CSV table of C-alpha atoms in Angstrom, one decimal:
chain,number,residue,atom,x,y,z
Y,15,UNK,CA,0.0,0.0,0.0
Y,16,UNK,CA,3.1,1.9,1.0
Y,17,UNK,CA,4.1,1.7,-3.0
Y,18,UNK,CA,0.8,3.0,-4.2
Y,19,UNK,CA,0.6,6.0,-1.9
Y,20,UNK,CA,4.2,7.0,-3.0
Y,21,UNK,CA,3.0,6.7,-7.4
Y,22,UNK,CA,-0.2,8.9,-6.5
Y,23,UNK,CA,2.3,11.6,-4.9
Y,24,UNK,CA,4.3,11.2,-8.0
Y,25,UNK,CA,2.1,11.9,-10.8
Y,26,UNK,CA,0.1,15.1,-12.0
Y,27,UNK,CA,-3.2,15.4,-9.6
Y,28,UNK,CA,-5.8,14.9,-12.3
Y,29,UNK,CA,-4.2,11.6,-13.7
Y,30,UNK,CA,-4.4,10.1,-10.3
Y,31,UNK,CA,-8.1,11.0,-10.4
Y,32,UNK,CA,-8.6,9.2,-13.2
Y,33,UNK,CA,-6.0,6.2,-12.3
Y,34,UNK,CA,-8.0,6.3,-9.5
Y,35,UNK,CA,-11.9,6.2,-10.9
Y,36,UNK,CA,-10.8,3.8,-13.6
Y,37,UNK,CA,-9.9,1.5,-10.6
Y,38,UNK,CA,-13.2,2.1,-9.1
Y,39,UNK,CA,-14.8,1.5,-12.4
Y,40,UNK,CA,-12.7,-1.6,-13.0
Y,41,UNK,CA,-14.2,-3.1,-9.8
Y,42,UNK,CA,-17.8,-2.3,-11.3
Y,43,UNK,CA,-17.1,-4.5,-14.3
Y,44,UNK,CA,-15.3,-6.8,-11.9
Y,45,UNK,CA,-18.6,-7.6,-10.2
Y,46,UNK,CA,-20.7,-7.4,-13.1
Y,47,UNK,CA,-18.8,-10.7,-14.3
Y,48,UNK,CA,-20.2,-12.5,-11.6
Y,49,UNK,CA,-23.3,-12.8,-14.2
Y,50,UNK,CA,-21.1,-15.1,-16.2
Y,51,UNK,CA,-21.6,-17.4,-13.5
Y,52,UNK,CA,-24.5,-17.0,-11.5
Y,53,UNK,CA,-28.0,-16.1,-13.0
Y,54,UNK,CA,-30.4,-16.1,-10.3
Y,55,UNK,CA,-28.8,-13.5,-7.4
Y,56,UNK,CA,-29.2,-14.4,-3.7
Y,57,UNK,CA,-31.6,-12.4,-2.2
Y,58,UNK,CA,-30.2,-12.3,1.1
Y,59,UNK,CA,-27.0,-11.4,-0.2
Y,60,UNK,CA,-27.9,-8.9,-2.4
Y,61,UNK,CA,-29.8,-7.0,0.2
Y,62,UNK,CA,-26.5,-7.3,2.1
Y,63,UNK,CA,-24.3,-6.1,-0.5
Y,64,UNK,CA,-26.7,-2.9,-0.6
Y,65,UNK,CA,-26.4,-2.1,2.9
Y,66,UNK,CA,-22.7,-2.6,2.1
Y,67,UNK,CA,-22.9,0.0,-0.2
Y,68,UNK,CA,-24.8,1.8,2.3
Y,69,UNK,CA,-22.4,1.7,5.2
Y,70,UNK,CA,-19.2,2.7,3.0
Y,71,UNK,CA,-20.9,5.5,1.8
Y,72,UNK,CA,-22.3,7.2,4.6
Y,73,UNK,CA,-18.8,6.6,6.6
Y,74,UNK,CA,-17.0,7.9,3.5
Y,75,UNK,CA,-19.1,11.0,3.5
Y,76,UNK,CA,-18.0,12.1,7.4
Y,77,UNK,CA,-14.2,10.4,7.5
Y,78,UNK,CA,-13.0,11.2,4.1
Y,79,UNK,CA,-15.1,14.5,3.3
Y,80,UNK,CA,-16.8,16.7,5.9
Y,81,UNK,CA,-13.9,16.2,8.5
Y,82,UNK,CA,-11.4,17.4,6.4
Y,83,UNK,CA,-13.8,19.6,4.9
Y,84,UNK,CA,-14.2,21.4,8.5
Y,85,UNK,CA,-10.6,21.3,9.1
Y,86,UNK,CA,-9.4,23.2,6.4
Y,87,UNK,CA,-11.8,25.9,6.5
Y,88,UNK,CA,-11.1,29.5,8.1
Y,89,UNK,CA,-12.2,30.8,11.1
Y,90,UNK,CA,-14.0,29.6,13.9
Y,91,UNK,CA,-16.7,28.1,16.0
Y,92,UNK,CA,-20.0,28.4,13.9
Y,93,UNK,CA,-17.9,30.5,11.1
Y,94,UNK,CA,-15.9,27.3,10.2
Y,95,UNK,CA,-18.8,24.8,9.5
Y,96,UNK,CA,-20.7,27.3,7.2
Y,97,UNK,CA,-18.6,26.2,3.9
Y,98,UNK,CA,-19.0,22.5,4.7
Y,99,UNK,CA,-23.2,23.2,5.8
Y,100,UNK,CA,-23.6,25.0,2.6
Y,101,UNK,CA,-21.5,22.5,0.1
Y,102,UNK,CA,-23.2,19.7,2.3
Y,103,UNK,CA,-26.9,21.2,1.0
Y,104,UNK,CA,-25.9,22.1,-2.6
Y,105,UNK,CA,-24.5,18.3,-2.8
Y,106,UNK,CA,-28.0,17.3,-1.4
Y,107,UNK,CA,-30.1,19.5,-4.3
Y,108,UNK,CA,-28.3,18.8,-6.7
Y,109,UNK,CA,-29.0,15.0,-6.4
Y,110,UNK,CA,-32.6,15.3,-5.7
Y,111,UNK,CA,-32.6,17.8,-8.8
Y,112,UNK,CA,-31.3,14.9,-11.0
Y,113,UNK,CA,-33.6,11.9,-9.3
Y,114,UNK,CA,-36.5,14.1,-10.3
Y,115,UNK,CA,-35.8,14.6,-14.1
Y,116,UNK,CA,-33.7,11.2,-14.8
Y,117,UNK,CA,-35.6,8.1,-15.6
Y,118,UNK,CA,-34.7,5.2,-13.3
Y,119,UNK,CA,-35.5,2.7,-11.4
Y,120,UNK,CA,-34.7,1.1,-8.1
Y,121,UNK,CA,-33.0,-2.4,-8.0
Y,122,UNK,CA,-35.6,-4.4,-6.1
Y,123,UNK,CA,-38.5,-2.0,-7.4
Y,124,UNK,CA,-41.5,-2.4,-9.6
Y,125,UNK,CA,-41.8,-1.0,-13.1
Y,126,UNK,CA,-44.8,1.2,-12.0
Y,127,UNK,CA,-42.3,2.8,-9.2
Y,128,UNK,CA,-40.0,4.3,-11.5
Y,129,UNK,CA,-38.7,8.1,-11.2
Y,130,UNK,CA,-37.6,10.9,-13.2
Y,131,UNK,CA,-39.8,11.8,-16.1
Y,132,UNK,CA,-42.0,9.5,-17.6
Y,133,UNK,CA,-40.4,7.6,-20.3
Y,134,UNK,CA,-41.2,4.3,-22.3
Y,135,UNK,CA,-37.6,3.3,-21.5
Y,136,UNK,CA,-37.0,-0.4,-21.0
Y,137,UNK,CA,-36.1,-1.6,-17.1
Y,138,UNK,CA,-32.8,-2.5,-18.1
Y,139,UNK,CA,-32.0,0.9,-19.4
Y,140,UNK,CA,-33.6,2.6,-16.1
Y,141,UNK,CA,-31.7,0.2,-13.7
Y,142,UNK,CA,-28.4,1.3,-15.1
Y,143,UNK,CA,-29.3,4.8,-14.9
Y,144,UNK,CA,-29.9,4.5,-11.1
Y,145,UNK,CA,-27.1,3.4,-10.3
Y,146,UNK,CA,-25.3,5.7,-12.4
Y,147,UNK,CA,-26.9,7.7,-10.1
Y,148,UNK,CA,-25.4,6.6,-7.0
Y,149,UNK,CA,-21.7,6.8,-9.2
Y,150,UNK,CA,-21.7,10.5,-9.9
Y,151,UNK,CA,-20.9,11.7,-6.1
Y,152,UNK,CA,-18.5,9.0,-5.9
Y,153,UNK,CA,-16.4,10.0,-8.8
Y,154,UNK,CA,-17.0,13.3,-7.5
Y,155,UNK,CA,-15.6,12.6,-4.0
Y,156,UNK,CA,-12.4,10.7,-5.3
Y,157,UNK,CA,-11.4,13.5,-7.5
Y,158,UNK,CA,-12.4,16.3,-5.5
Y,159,UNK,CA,-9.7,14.5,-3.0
Y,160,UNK,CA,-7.3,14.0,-4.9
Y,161,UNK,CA,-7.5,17.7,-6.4
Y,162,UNK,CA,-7.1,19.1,-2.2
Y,163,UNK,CA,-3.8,17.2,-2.1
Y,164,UNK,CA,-2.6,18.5,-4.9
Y,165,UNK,CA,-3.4,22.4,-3.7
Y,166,UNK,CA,-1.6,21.8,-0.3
Y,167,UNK,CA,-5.1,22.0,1.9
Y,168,UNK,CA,-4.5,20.7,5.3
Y,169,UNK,CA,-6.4,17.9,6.3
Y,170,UNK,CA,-6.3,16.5,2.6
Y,171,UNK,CA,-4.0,13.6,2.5
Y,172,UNK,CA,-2.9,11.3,-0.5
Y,173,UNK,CA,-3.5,7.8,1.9
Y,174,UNK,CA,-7.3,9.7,2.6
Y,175,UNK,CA,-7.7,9.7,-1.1
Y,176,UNK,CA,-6.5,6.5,-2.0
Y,177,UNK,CA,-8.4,4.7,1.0
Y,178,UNK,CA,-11.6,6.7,-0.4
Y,179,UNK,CA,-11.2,4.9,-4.0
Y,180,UNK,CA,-10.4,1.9,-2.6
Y,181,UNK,CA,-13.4,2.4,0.0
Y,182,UNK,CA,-15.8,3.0,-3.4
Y,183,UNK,CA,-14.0,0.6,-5.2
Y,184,UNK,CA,-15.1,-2.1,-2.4
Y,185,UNK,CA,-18.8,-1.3,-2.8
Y,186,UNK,CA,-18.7,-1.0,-6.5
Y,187,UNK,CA,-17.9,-4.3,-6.9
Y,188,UNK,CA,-21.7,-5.6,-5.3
Y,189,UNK,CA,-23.0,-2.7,-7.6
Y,190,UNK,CA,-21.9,-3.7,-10.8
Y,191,UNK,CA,-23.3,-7.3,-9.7
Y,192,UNK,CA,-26.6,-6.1,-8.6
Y,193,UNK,CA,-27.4,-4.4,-12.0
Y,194,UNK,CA,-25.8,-7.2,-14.1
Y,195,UNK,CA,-27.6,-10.3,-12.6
Y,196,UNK,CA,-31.1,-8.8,-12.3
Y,197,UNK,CA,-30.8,-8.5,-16.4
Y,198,UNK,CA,-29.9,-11.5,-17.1
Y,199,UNK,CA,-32.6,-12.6,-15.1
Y,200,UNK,CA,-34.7,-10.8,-17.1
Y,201,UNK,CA,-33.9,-12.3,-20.3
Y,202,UNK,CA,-30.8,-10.4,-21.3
Y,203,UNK,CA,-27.3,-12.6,-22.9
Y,204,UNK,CA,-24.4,-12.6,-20.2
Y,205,UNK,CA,-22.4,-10.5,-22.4
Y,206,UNK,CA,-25.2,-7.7,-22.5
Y,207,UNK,CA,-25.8,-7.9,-18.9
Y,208,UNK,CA,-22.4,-7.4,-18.2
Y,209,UNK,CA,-21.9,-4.4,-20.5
Y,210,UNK,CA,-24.6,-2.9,-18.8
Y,211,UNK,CA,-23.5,-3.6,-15.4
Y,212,UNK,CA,-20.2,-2.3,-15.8
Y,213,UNK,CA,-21.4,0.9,-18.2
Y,214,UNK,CA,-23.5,2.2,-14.7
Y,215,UNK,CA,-19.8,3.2,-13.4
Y,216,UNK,CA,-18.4,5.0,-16.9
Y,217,UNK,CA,-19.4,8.2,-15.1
Y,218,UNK,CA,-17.1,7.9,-12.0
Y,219,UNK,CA,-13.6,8.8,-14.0
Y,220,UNK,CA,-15.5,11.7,-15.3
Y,221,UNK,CA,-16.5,13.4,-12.6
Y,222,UNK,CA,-13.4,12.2,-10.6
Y,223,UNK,CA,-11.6,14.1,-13.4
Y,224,UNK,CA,-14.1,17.3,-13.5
Y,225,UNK,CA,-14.1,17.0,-9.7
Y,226,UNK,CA,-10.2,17.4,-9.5
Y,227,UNK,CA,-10.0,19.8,-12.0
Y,228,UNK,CA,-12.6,22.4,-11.0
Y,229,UNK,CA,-10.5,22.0,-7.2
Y,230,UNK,CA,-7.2,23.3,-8.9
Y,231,UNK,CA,-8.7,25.6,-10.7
Y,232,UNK,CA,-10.7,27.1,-7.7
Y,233,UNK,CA,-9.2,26.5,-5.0
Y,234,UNK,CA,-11.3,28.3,-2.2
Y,235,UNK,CA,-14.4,26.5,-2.9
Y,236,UNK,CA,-12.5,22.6,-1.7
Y,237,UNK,CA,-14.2,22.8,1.3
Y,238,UNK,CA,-17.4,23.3,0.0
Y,239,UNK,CA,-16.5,20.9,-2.9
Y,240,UNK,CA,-15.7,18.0,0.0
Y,241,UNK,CA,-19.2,18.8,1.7
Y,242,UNK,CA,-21.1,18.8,-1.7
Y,243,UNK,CA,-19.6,15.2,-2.7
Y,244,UNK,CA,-20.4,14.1,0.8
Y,245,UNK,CA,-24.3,15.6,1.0
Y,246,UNK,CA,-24.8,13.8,-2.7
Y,247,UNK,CA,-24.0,10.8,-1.1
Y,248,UNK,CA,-26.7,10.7,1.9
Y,249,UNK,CA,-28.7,11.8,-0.3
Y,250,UNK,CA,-28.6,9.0,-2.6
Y,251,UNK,CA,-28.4,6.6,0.6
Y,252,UNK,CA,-30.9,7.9,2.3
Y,253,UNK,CA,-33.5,8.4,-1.1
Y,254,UNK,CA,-31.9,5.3,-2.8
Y,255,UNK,CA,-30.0,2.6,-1.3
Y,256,UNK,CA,-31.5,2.3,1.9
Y,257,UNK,CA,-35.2,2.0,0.3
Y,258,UNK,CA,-34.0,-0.8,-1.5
Y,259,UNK,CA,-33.0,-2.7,1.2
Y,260,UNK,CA,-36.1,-2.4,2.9
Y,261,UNK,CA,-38.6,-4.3,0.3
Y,262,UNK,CA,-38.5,-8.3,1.8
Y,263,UNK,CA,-37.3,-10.2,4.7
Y,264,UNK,CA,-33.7,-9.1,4.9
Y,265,UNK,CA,-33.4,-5.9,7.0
Y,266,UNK,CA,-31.5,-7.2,9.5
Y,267,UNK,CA,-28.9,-8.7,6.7
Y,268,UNK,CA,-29.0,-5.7,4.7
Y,269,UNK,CA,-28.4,-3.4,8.3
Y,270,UNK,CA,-25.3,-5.5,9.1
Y,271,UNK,CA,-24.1,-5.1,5.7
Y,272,UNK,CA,-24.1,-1.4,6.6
Y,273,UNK,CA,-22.5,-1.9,9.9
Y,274,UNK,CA,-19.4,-3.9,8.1
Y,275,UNK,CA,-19.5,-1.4,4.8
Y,276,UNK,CA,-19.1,1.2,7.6
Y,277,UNK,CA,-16.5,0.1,9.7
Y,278,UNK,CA,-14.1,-1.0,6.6
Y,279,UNK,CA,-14.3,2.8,5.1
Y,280,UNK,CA,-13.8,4.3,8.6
Y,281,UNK,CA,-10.5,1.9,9.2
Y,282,UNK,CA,-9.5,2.2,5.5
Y,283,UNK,CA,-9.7,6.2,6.4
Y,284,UNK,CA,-8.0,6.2,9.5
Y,285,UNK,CA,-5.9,3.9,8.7
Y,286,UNK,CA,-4.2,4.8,5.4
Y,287,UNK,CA,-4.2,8.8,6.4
């Protein structure tokens, strides 16, 4: 790990964003090639690997974004929170603005639940636009990292941003199965399934890269950069992930899934900072 850290400190800022996202979006297709061998998923473990999702998320959002977030803003007492309280709501909108115009649809949903604008769409296309969904902050959050380190921000480090992608990474992997598998449930060829299960992730390297960018061009608005990744991500797991995990028998699965999604990003964090 020692030998990874030491490359991303090597190399130009943006291209570890996208070195990176591609890693995040290599674990995406990674899982989605589970559907070459399984074509009936596990419930139980599907509703785990959500809450997974879940956990790593929401402990990614406080460990990796609003703490540093809060650390490397001016001032003091109720002065220093208002960048990462403002980024945090903007993050939050800006989500709910997209799950309100794009078509999609929830993994364990039925067609008649889909959001976004009315569209005759096939399922399989509206299943791979959800999750994109849930892939935009995270690209976001790994570049917007990656792009702090780079200015010199304290409370940014390169192990923070590395943990994060590998944190994402980790839960992408159950993602890219839990679009893949459904479709070829549904009729789909493996090959098709997997293309669409690993095409939900294409969108990480580009925001990782946008989020990186925008961060060295700007630099005052990191803090609120941080806090916007991090409110798009409750967001989608409060409005999206969680939902689906709460649609059969497996709650109590699906909630230790979060518990052990959330203590592996918090370690990764602490540990690799």
């Amino acid at each position: 790990m020692e030998v990874v850290i030491e490359y991303f400190k090597s190399i130009d800022p943006i291209l570890a964003a996208l070195y990176a996202t591609l890693f995040t979006w290599g674990l995406t297709a990674a899982g989605a090639g589970l559907v070459f061998l399984f074509k009936s998923p596990n419930r139980a473990l599907m509703d785990g690997m959500l809450g997974f999702t879940g956990g790593v998320m929401v402990a990614a959002s406080f460990w990796s974004l609003l703490a540093p977030g809060i650390e490397m803003s001016p001032g003091d007492g109720f002065i220093k929170v208002i960048p990462a309280a403002v980024g945090f709501l903007m993050g939050a909108l800006f989500i709910f603005g997209l799950d309100k115009v794009l078509p999609h649809i929830h993994i364990n949903f039925k067609m008649d639940e889909a959001e976004g604008v009315k569209t005759p769409w096939h399922r399989t296309t509206l299943l791979v636009l959800a999750i994109t969904l849930h892939n935009i902050p995270e690209g976001l959050a790994v570049g917007v990292l990656f792009g702090g380190v780079a200015s010199g921000f304290e409370g940014a480090t390169i192990g923070g941003a590395v943990a994060l992608a590998l944190g994402i990474g980790l839960q992408n992997f159950p993602e890219g199965f839990a679009v893949a598998v459904p479709m070829r449930r549904h009729g789909l060829s493996r090959r098709k399934s997997w293309m669409y299960g690993q095409a939900s992730a294409i969108v990480e390297p580009i925001a990782g890269v946008l989020g990186a960018w925008a961060v060295l061009t700007f630099e005052p608005i990191l803090p609120y950069a941080l806090a916007f990744a991090a409110g798009a991500m409750i967001f989608v797991v409060v409005e999206e992930v969680i939902p689906e995990t709460q649609q059969d028998k497996y709650t109590d699965i699906a909630t230790m899934g979060f518990i052990g999604g959330f203590i592996i990003m918090m370690t990764l964090d602490v540990g690799l900072s």
